């Protein structure tokens, strides 16, 4: 197998300090990528990367990005946009891919499937050749159906629902939902973090429901007793009194929350008000909780989540320094997933020997085969591989929030 190792962040740090200030674009707004959590219209404009602005003799590959740049899931989409942007700048500064540079066009889908398809069509009009995204599961499922019809190569950093990677043209960097649920139960059981488990999940999303289902199935194997299993929906995600009271009354010593960070921040506040202090354990959707506006981050002290990336671990230092210099905020897992996605594209493109003059379908055919032959050491896992079903192979990790930062366990 061919091994590709991420390199050159010191060079891109210097490059990004100069390049971020002067985007040039013909189709989209040209503001620099926003810091995570910014949702103003100016901060979240769709953008094309300036990293490919200088003409290259080998031409350029057109890389589309789709994710929520505004709205409640914007921290995810902005992080992905920034992660792709940083990887592109680094790769282009190091000579590109097969003699060609990478171009990025990023479109906002507001975490909405219909808008995600509209964004996909906008990128098709731009003559996109490969796609990074969509970022969240429902939009990703909708876009995957379109890219499958077009036979266009797609890699999602974070679309974790099983259905996201069903088409043979779609690969993913993150774990699928069932893998997250199973791994969470195993981690809790093996590390004896709790024995009486309450679950609070969002029954209106495939993401949360899928993780919860596999967690419950594995919990019995780990000797974990589910003492409360409480759902909410997108219409009832502001008051968790009933769910917390049931968990507390049942004597839960750990609350498993396979949910997004916005709802998690509310739950932690309301649990504190009730003087209910079990171990809280989440998955990758909770990554971003420390950036919630007006959230008292001390309430997240001791929270654990299954995530393959910590900005504070030694192996992430160069990436984190470059990211902070370019975007003014620490990266989260979604930024790291996106960065790894671009490096996977680079490794597979070099394995396949593709060139920018090939059409998207021909590129896809070559990339589908090449993805199963590469191995990369990325930010979210060492020795990462992909199978023909689009799933990645890497070891799960967990972090704990200590003094307002993630500590890899």
XYZ file of C-alpha atoms in Angstrom:
409
model
C 0.000 0.000 0.000
C 1.064 3.528 -0.650
C 1.628 5.674 2.402
C 1.160 9.440 2.443
C 2.243 11.407 5.491
C 0.907 14.903 6.251
C 3.758 17.386 6.120
C 4.879 20.983 5.703
C 2.702 22.878 8.198
C 5.489 25.259 9.047
C 5.567 26.361 5.437
C 1.846 26.807 5.166
C 1.753 28.812 8.386
C 3.864 31.461 6.757
C 1.937 31.099 3.512
C -1.480 31.451 5.128
C -0.478 34.592 7.004
C 0.008 36.303 3.666
C -2.550 34.507 1.517
C -5.601 34.874 3.755
C -5.660 38.616 3.425
C -6.365 38.829 -0.296
C -8.885 36.447 -1.782
C -9.723 36.757 -5.456
C -12.835 35.246 -6.965
C -15.085 35.489 -9.950
C -18.173 33.652 -8.685
C -18.428 34.001 -4.912
C -17.907 36.458 -2.101
C -14.285 36.696 -1.099
C -14.157 37.245 2.653
C -11.607 35.198 4.563
C -12.978 32.072 6.269
C -14.817 32.955 9.452
C -13.869 31.870 12.903
C -16.081 29.069 14.159
C -19.277 30.343 15.717
C -19.520 33.497 13.582
C -22.860 33.604 11.840
C -23.062 37.133 10.471
C -23.755 37.417 6.778
C -20.284 38.786 6.052
C -18.492 36.129 8.079
C -20.320 33.189 6.536
C -20.258 34.085 2.853
C -19.603 31.257 0.423
C -16.036 31.519 -0.743
C -13.519 30.359 -3.253
C -10.022 29.682 -2.022
C -7.394 32.156 -3.095
C -4.743 29.466 -2.714
C -5.116 28.469 -6.355
C -5.241 32.006 -7.712
C -1.811 31.931 -9.392
C -2.054 30.098 -12.706
C -0.399 26.687 -12.637
C 1.156 24.959 -15.630
C -0.599 21.743 -14.658
C -3.996 23.395 -14.337
C -6.235 23.045 -11.297
C -8.612 20.528 -9.756
C -11.933 22.079 -8.762
C -12.877 21.000 -5.256
C -16.378 21.807 -4.000
C -17.285 22.109 -0.317
C -20.824 22.011 1.109
C -21.775 22.665 4.730
C -23.663 24.961 7.110
C -21.917 28.335 7.218
C -24.882 30.017 8.898
C -27.468 28.823 11.391
C -27.233 26.595 14.469
C -24.755 24.127 12.915
C -22.436 26.816 11.524
C -19.533 25.866 13.817
C -19.317 22.561 11.938
C -19.484 23.995 8.438
C -17.100 26.859 9.082
C -14.604 24.459 10.658
C -14.794 22.195 7.606
C -14.397 25.139 5.238
C -11.348 26.307 7.158
C -9.836 22.817 7.346
C -10.169 22.362 3.590
C -8.806 25.849 2.947
C -5.739 25.261 5.122
C -4.966 21.888 3.537
C -5.307 23.342 0.043
C -2.905 26.165 0.857
C -0.378 23.734 2.262
C -0.632 21.325 -0.665
C -0.421 24.080 -3.268
C 2.575 25.643 -1.505
C 4.298 22.242 -1.632
C 3.754 21.810 -5.376
C 0.146 20.705 -5.702
C -1.230 17.352 -6.849
C 0.247 15.706 -9.935
C 1.572 19.107 -10.970
C -1.819 20.799 -10.578
C -3.141 23.034 -7.814
C -6.408 22.685 -5.909
C -9.202 25.250 -6.085
C -12.005 25.486 -3.521
C -15.555 26.771 -3.862
C -17.501 26.561 -0.591
C -21.303 26.789 -0.470
C -23.644 27.251 2.504
C -26.444 24.695 2.957
C -27.680 25.970 6.349
C -27.935 22.314 7.515
C -30.905 21.881 5.163
C -31.125 18.982 2.643
C -32.918 20.982 -0.056
C -30.457 23.854 0.219
C -27.625 21.354 0.167
C -28.823 20.008 -3.180
C -29.086 23.596 -4.440
C -25.498 24.153 -3.307
C -24.460 20.993 -5.149
C -26.054 22.265 -8.359
C -24.291 25.606 -7.935
C -20.998 23.754 -7.690
C -21.844 21.665 -10.760
C -22.341 24.900 -12.673
C -18.850 25.867 -11.464
C -17.668 22.562 -13.010
C -16.700 20.942 -9.704
C -14.650 17.765 -10.155
C -14.633 16.413 -6.569
C -16.669 17.193 -3.468
C -15.850 17.507 0.233
C -19.145 17.319 2.133
C -21.839 17.619 2.956
C -20.984 18.229 6.590
C -24.131 17.041 8.396
C -25.961 13.774 7.809
C -29.362 14.679 6.327
C -27.887 17.092 3.768
C -25.138 14.570 3.035
C -27.660 11.828 2.270
C -29.487 14.150 -0.131
C -26.285 15.236 -1.882
C -24.937 11.682 -2.068
C -27.946 10.700 -4.176
C -27.085 13.496 -6.617
C -23.364 12.753 -6.758
C -24.098 9.053 -7.294
C -26.271 9.887 -10.305
C -23.445 12.033 -11.678
C -20.686 9.552 -10.707
C -18.798 12.394 -8.990
C -16.250 11.587 -6.292
C -17.432 12.634 -2.822
C -15.752 12.417 0.567
C -17.608 13.637 3.638
C -15.564 14.671 6.646
C -18.420 14.217 9.101
C -21.611 12.826 7.540
C -21.938 9.916 9.919
C -25.356 8.416 9.106
C -24.986 4.996 7.493
C -26.859 6.180 4.403
C -24.280 8.898 3.687
C -21.743 6.427 2.320
C -24.070 3.890 0.712
C -23.308 5.025 -2.874
C -20.052 3.567 -4.150
C -18.723 7.017 -5.063
C -18.907 8.295 -1.463
C -16.225 7.872 1.218
C -16.034 9.310 4.719
C -13.373 10.336 7.232
C -15.450 10.009 10.401
C -16.914 6.836 11.850
C -20.426 5.806 10.851
C -23.051 6.272 13.566
C -23.274 2.598 14.582
C -19.514 2.483 15.069
C -19.679 5.543 17.346
C -22.430 4.024 19.482
C -20.680 0.677 19.796
C -17.299 2.263 20.527
C -18.827 4.569 23.152
C -20.413 1.673 25.052
C -17.161 -0.268 24.880
C -15.130 2.706 26.105
C -17.498 3.393 29.006
C -17.541 -0.265 29.991
C -13.816 -0.901 29.663
C -12.906 2.246 31.611
C -15.680 1.709 34.197
C -16.984 5.270 33.811
C -20.468 4.325 34.968
C -22.804 1.376 35.444
C -26.278 2.957 35.524
C -26.684 4.759 32.228
C -29.253 7.330 31.158
C -29.558 8.242 27.488
C -30.826 11.584 26.193
C -31.093 11.626 22.417
C -32.770 13.417 19.505
C -35.295 11.059 17.946
C -35.845 13.451 15.034
C -32.358 12.918 13.564
C -30.836 9.828 11.978
C -27.521 10.821 13.544
C -28.660 10.686 17.153
C -31.096 7.792 16.759
C -28.547 5.631 14.938
C -25.851 6.113 17.562
C -28.321 5.488 20.382
C -29.511 2.227 18.797
C -26.022 0.725 18.487
C -25.074 1.990 21.955
C -28.034 0.183 23.520
C -27.169 -3.015 21.657
C -23.571 -2.981 22.923
C -24.374 -1.766 26.463
C -25.624 -5.213 27.487
C -22.328 -6.763 26.396
C -20.476 -4.294 28.631
C -22.610 -4.888 31.727
C -24.162 -1.423 31.493
C -27.706 -0.973 32.812
C -29.872 1.485 30.884
C -31.965 3.089 33.628
C -33.484 5.891 31.538
C -33.838 6.273 27.774
C -35.320 9.679 26.995
C -35.910 11.326 23.619
C -36.495 14.865 22.435
C -37.072 16.326 18.984
C -36.100 19.440 17.084
C -39.372 20.977 18.314
C -38.697 20.213 21.996
C -34.985 20.939 22.339
C -35.022 23.809 24.828
C -36.411 22.269 28.025
C -34.901 18.996 29.246
C -36.408 18.993 32.726
C -38.360 15.761 32.222
C -35.398 13.871 30.758
C -33.025 15.051 33.496
C -35.487 14.340 36.300
C -35.995 10.784 35.047
C -32.242 10.228 34.809
C -31.641 11.637 38.287
C -34.524 9.730 39.884
C -33.273 6.493 38.295
C -29.867 6.948 39.923
C -27.932 7.356 36.686
C -24.207 7.829 37.263
C -23.517 8.512 33.569
C -25.617 10.277 30.948
C -24.879 9.323 27.358
C -25.751 12.139 24.924
C -25.370 11.270 21.214
C -26.439 14.796 20.270
C -25.147 18.092 18.913
C -23.359 20.647 21.042
C -26.170 23.241 21.103
C -28.604 20.967 22.938
C -25.786 19.583 25.082
C -24.951 23.069 26.354
C -28.580 23.560 27.427
C -28.676 20.156 29.137
C -25.502 20.897 31.096
C -26.921 24.220 32.302
C -30.225 22.672 33.345
C -28.477 19.715 35.023
C -26.384 22.166 37.035
C -29.521 24.011 38.099
C -30.896 20.684 39.357
C -27.611 19.837 41.136
C -27.386 16.701 39.009
C -23.744 15.870 38.341
C -23.219 12.478 36.702
C -20.532 11.817 34.110
C -21.699 13.265 30.791
C -20.431 11.383 27.735
C -21.033 12.421 24.126
C -19.816 11.767 20.609
C -18.410 13.880 17.787
C -21.492 16.102 17.499
C -20.631 17.602 20.884
C -17.317 18.860 19.556
C -17.835 22.622 19.506
C -19.501 22.947 22.899
C -16.718 25.166 24.211
C -17.428 27.706 21.461
C -21.163 28.151 22.166
C -21.915 31.836 22.579
C -22.686 32.879 26.165
C -22.165 29.319 27.445
C -20.413 29.005 30.811
C -17.693 26.559 29.841
C -17.104 25.618 33.471
C -20.339 23.626 33.178
C -18.569 21.336 30.699
C -15.769 20.479 33.134
C -15.300 16.720 33.154
C -17.466 16.108 30.085
C -16.127 13.316 27.883
C -16.714 12.716 24.212
C -15.641 10.230 21.614
C -13.556 12.191 19.137
C -10.396 11.382 17.191
C -8.834 14.840 17.586
C -7.661 17.205 20.282
C -6.143 20.572 19.449
C -3.929 20.381 22.526
C -2.236 17.020 21.913
C 1.388 17.166 20.790
C 0.749 15.642 17.369
C -1.755 18.389 16.550
C 0.417 21.346 17.551
C 1.651 22.377 14.102
C -1.837 22.140 12.618
C -3.386 24.023 15.544
C -0.783 26.799 15.343
C -1.356 27.239 11.611
C -5.128 27.142 12.017
C -5.165 29.705 14.836
C -2.863 31.991 12.844
C -5.124 31.792 9.795
C -8.599 31.872 11.390
C -8.174 33.201 14.908
C -9.674 30.235 16.773
C -8.646 26.733 17.787
C -9.691 23.946 15.406
C -12.193 21.272 16.366
C -12.595 17.720 15.100
C -14.563 18.853 12.054
C -11.663 21.018 10.897
C -9.292 18.082 11.382
C -11.642 15.688 9.548
C -11.809 18.107 6.614
C -8.046 18.562 6.564
C -7.599 14.787 6.480
C -10.217 14.526 3.716
C -8.159 16.788 1.449
C -5.010 14.801 2.151
C -6.876 11.609 1.334
C -7.888 13.206 -1.969
C -4.254 14.110 -2.636
C -3.007 10.612 -1.844
C -5.707 8.915 -3.938
C -5.264 11.357 -6.823
C -1.552 10.621 -6.913
C -2.189 6.879 -6.648
C -4.661 7.115 -9.538
C -2.568 9.521 -11.620
C -5.547 11.738 -12.458
C -5.252 15.123 -14.178
C -7.504 18.214 -14.279
C -8.363 17.692 -17.958
C -10.289 14.508 -17.091
C -14.055 14.818 -16.640
C -15.592 14.323 -13.202
C -16.899 10.826 -13.964
C -13.521 9.558 -15.141
C -11.873 11.092 -12.088
C -14.446 9.375 -9.877
C -13.828 5.954 -11.417
C -10.087 6.307 -10.819
C -10.497 7.689 -7.300
C -12.881 4.934 -6.149
C -10.233 2.320 -6.826
C -7.327 4.386 -5.515
C -9.012 5.127 -2.175
C -8.860 1.432 -1.272
C -5.099 1.371 -1.889
C -3.883 4.340 0.148
C -2.819 4.683 3.773
C -2.378 8.081 5.427
C -1.239 9.280 8.804
C -3.722 12.044 9.496
C -4.763 14.276 12.352
C -7.700 12.013 13.201
C -5.899 8.698 12.995
C -2.660 6.966 12.118
C -2.566 4.393 9.357
C -5.985 5.437 8.057
C -7.359 3.250 5.269
C -10.642 2.989 3.370
C -12.586 -0.006 2.143
C -14.730 -0.247 -0.975
C -17.817 0.599 1.115
C -16.296 4.006 1.830
C -15.630 3.368 5.524
C -12.389 4.323 7.244
C -10.279 2.130 9.473
C -8.781 3.875 12.518
C -8.852 3.481 16.289
C -11.494 5.416 18.293
C -10.279 7.925 20.897
C -11.931 9.914 23.683
C -11.223 13.314 25.202
C -12.115 14.883 28.544
C -12.699 18.587 29.084
C -10.308 19.750 31.804
C -9.868 23.441 32.684
C -11.637 24.450 29.487
C -9.551 22.388 27.073
C -9.704 18.903 25.601
C -7.348 16.322 27.073
C -6.880 13.158 25.037
C -7.470 10.129 27.245
